[in-house]
Short mmCIF file of N, CA and C in Angstrom, two decimals:
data_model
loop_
_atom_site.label_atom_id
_atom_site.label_comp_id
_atom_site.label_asym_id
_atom_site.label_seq_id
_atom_site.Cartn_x
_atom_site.Cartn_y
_atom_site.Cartn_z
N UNK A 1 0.83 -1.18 0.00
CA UNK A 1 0.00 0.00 0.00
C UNK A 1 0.88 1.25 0.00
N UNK A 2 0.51 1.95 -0.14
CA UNK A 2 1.17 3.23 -0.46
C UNK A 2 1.11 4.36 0.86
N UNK A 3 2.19 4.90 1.25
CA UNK A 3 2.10 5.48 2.36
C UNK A 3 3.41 5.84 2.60
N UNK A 4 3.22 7.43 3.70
CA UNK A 4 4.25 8.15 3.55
C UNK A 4 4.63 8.48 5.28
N UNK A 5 5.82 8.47 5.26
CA UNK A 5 6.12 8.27 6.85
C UNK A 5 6.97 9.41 7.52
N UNK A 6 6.77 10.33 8.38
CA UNK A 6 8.00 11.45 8.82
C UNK A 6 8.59 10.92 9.57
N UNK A 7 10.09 11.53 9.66
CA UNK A 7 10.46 11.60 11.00
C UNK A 7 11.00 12.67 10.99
N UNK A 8 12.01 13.00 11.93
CA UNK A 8 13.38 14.17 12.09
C UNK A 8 12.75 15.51 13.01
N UNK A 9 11.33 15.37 13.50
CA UNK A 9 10.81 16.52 14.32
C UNK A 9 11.50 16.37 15.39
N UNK A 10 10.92 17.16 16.54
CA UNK A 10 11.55 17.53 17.89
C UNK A 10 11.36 19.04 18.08
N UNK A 11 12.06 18.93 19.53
CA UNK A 11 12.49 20.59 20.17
C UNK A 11 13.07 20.96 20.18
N UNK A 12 13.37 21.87 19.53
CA UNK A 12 14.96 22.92 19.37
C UNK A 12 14.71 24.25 20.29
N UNK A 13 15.63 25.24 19.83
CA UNK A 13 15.55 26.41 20.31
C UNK A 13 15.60 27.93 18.90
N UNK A 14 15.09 28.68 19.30
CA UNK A 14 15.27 29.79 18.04
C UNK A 14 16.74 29.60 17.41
N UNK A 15 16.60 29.46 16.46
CA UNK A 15 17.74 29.53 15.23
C UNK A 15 18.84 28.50 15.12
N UNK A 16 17.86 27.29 15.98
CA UNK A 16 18.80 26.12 15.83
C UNK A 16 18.12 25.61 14.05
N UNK A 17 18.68 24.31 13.91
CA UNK A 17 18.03 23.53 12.62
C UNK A 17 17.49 22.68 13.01
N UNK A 18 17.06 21.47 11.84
CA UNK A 18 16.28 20.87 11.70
C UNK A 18 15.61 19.99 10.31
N UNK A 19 16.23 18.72 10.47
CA UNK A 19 16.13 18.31 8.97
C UNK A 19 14.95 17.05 9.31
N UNK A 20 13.82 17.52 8.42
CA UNK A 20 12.98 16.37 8.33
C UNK A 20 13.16 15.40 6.82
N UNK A 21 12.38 13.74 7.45
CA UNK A 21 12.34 13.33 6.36
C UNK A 21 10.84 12.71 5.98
N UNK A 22 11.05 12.02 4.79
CA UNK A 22 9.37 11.63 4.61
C UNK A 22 10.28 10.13 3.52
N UNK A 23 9.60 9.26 4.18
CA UNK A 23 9.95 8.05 3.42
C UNK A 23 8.73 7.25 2.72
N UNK A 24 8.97 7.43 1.58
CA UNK A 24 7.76 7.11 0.77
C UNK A 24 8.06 5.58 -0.04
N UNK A 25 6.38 4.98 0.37
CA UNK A 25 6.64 3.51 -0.37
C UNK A 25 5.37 3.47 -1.10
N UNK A 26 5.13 2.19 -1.99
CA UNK A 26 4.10 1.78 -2.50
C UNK A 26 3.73 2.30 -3.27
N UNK A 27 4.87 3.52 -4.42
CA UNK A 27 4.26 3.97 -5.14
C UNK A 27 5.26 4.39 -6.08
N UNK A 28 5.22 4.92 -7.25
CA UNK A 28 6.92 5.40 -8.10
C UNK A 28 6.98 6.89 -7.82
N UNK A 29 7.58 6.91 -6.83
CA UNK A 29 7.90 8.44 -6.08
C UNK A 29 8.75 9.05 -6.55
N UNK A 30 9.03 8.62 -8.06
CA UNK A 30 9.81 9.67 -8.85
C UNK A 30 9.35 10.27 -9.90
N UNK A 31 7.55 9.70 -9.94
CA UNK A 31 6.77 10.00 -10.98
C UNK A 31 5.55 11.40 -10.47
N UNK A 32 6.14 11.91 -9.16
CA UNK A 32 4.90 12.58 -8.43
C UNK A 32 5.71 14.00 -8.30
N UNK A 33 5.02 15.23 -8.19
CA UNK A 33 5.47 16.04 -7.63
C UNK A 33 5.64 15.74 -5.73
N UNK A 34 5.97 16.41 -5.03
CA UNK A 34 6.06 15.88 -3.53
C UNK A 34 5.63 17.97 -2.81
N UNK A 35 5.35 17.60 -1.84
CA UNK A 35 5.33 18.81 -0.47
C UNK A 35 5.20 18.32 0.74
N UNK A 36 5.45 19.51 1.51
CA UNK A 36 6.12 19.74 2.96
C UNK A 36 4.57 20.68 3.14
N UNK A 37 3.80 20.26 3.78
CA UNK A 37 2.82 21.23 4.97
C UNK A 37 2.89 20.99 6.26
N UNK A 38 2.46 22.61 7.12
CA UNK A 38 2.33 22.56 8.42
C UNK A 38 0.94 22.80 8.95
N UNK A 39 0.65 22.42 10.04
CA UNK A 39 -0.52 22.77 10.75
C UNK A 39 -0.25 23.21 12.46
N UNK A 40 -0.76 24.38 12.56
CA UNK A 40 -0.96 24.25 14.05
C UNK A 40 -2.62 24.02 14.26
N UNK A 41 -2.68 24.27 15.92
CA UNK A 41 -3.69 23.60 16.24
C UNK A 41 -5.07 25.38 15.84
N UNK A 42 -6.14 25.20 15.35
CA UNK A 42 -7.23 26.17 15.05
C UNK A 42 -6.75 27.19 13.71
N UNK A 43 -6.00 26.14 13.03
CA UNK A 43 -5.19 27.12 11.68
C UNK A 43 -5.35 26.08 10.49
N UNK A 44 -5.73 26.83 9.47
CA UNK A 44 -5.76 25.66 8.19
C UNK A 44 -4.29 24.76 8.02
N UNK A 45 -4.29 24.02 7.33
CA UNK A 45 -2.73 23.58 6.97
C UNK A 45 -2.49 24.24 5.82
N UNK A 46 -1.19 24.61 5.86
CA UNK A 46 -0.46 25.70 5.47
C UNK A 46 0.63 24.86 4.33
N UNK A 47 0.60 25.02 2.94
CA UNK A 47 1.44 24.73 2.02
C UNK A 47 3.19 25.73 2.54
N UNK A 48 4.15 24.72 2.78
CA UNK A 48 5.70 25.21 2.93
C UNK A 48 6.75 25.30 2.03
N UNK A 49 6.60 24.01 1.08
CA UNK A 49 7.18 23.80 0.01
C UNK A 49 6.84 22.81 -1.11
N UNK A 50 7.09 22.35 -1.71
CA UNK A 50 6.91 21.71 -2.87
C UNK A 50 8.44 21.41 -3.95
N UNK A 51 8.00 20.81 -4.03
CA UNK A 51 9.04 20.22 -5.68
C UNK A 51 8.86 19.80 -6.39
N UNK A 52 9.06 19.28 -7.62
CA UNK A 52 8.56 18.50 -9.18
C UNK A 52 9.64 17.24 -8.65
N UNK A 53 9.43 16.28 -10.19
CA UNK A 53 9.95 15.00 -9.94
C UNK A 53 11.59 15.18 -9.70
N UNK A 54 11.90 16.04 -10.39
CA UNK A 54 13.41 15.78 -10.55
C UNK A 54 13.97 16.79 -9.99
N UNK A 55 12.76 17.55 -8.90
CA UNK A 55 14.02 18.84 -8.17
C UNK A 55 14.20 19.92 -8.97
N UNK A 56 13.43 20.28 -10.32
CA UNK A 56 14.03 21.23 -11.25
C UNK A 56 13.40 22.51 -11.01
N UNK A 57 11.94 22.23 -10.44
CA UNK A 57 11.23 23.62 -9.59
C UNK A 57 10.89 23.12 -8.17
N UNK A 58 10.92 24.42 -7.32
CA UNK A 58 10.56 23.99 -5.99
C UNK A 58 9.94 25.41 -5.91
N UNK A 59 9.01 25.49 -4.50
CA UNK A 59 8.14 26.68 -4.29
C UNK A 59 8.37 26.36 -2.90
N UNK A 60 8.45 27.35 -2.34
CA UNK A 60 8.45 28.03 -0.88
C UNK A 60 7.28 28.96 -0.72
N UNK A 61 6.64 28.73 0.85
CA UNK A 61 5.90 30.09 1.26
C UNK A 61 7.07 30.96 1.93
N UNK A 62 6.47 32.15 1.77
CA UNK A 62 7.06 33.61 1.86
C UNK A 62 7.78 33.44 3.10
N UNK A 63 6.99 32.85 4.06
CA UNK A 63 7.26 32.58 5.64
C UNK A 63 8.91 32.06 6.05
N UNK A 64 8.76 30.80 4.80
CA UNK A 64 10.01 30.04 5.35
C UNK A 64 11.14 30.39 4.19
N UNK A 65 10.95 31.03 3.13
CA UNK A 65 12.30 31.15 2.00
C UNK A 65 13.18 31.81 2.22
N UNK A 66 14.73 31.42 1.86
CA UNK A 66 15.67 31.77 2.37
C UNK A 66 16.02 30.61 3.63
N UNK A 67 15.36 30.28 4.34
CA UNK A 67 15.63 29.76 5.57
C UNK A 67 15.17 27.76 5.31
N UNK A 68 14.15 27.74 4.66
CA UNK A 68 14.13 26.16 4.79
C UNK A 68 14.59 25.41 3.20
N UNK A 69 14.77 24.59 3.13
CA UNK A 69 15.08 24.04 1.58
C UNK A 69 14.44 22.21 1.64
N UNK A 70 13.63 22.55 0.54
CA UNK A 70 12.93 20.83 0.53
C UNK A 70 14.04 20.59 -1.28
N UNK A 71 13.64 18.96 -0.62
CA UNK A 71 15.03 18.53 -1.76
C UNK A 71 14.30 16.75 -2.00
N UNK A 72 14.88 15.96 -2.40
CA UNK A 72 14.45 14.44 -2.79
C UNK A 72 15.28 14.00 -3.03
N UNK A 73 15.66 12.61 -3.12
CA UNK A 73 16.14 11.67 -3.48
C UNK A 73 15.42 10.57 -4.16
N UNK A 74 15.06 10.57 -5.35
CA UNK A 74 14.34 9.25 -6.15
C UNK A 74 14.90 8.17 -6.00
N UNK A 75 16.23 7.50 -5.71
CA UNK A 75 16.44 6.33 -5.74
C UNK A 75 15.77 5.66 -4.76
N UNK A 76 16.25 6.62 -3.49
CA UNK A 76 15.83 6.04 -1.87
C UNK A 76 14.69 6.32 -1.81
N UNK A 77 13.88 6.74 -2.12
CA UNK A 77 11.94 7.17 -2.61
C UNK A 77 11.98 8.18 -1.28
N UNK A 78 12.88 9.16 -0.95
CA UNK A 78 13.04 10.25 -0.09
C UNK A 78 12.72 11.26 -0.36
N UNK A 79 11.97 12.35 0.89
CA UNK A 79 11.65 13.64 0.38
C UNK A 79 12.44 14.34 1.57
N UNK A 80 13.10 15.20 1.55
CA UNK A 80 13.70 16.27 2.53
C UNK A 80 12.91 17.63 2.96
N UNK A 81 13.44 18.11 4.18
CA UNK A 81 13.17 19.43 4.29
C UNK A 81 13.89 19.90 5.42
N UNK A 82 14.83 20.54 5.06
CA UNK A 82 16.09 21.34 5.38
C UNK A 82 15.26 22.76 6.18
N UNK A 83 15.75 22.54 7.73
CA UNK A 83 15.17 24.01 8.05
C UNK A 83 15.95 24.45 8.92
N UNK A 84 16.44 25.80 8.77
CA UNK A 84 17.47 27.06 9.49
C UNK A 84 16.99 27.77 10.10
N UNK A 85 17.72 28.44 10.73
CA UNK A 85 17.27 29.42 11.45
C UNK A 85 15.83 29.50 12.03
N UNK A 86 15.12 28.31 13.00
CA UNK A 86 14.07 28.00 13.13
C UNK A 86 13.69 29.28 14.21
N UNK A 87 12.15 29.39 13.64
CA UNK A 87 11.55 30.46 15.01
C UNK A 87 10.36 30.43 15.19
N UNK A 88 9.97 30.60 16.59
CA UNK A 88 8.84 29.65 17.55
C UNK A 88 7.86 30.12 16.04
N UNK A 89 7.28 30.87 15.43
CA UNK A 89 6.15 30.65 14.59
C UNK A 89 6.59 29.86 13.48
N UNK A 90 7.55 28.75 13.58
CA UNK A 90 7.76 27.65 12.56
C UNK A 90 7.14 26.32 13.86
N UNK A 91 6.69 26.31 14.70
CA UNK A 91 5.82 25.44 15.38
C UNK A 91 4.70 25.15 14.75
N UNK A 92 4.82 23.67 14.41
CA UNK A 92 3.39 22.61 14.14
C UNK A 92 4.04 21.84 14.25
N UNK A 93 2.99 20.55 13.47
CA UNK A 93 2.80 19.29 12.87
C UNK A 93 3.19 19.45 11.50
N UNK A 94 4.21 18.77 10.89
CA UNK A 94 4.65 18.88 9.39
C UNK A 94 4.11 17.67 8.73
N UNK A 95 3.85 17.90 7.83
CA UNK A 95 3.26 16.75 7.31
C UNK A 95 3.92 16.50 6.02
N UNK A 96 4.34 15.40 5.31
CA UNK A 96 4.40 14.75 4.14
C UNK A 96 3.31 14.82 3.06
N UNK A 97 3.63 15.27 1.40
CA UNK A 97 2.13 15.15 1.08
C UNK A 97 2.43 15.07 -0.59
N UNK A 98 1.62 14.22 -1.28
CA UNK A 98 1.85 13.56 -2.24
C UNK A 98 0.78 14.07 -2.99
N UNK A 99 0.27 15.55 -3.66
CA UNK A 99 -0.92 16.23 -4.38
C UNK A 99 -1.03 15.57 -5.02
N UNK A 100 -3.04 15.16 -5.29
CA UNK A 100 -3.38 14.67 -6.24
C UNK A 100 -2.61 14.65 -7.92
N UNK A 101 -2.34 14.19 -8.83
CA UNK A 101 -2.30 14.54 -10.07
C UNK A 101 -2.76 13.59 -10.93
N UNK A 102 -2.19 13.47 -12.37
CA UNK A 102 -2.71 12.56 -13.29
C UNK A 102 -2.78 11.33 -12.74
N UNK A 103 -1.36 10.79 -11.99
CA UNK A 103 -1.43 9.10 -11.67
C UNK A 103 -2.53 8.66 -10.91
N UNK A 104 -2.81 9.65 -9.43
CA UNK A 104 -3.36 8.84 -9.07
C UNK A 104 -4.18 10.19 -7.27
N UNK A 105 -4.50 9.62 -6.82
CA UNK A 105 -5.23 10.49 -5.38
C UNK A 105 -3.86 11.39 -4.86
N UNK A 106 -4.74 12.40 -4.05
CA UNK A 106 -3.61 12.16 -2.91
C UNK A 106 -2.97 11.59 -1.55
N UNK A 107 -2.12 11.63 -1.28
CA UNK A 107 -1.39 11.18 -0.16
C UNK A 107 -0.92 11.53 0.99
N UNK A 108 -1.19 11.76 2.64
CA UNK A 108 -0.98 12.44 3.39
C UNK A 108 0.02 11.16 4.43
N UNK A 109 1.59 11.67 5.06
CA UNK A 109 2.03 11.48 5.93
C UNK A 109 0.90 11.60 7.40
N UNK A 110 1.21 10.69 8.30
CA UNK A 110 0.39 11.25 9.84
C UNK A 110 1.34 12.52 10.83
N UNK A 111 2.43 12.66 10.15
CA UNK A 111 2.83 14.05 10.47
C UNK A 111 3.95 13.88 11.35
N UNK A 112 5.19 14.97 11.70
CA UNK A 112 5.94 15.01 12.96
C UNK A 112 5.60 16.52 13.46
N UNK A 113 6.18 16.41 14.67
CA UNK A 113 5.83 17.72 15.26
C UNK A 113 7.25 18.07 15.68
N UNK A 114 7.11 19.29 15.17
CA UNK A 114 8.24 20.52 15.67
C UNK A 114 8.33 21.64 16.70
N UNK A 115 8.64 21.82 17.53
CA UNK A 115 8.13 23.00 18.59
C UNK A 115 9.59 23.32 18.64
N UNK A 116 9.87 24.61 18.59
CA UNK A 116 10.67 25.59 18.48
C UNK A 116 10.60 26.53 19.80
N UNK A 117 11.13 26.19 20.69
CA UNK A 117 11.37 26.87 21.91
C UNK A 117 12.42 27.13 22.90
N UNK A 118 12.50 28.25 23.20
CA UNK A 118 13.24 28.59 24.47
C UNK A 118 13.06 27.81 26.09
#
């Protein structure tokens, strides 16, 4: 079955880092675009980044550019997300996420959580 798994969350402190991952199976995860969303708790979930199959475009919200970088690996069916200079309003639940397209539905990770605190 097809399904997407985080890890790499935790508690840091302002302007430490933070590298998440998303390990994706059950599906040709080099045929999909991929993204990085967050949610806190009474807030929509929030698009962070995105990428195409091969890494050749990526999109950032305004919030995190400059500071986070999502990246992939197709062999290892890996999605990254590189984050700097973290600060407490980079607190949620990140989620893994596989947008609908031609192939097939979409796909949601059950999420890691990040809290960014002093």
């Amino acid at each position: 079955q097809a399904q997407l798994v985080e890890s790499g969350g935790g508690l840091v402190g302002p302007g430490s880092s933070l590298r998440l991952f998303c390990a994706a199976s059950g599906f040709t995860f080099a045929l999909w675009t991929m993204a990085w969303y967050r949610q806190v708790p009474g807030k929509d979930r929030e698009l962070v980044a995105s990428i195409t199959r091969t890494g050749e475009t990526t999109y950032y919200a305004d919030s995190v550019k400059g500071r986070f970088t999502i990246s992939r690996d197709n062999a290892k069916e890996t999605l990254f997300l590189q984050m700097n200079s973290l600060k407490s309003d980079d607190t949620a639940v990140y989620y893994c996420s596989r947008p609908q397209d031609s192939y097939g539905g979409a796909l949601w990770g059950k999420g890691t959580q990040v809290t960014v605190s002093s």
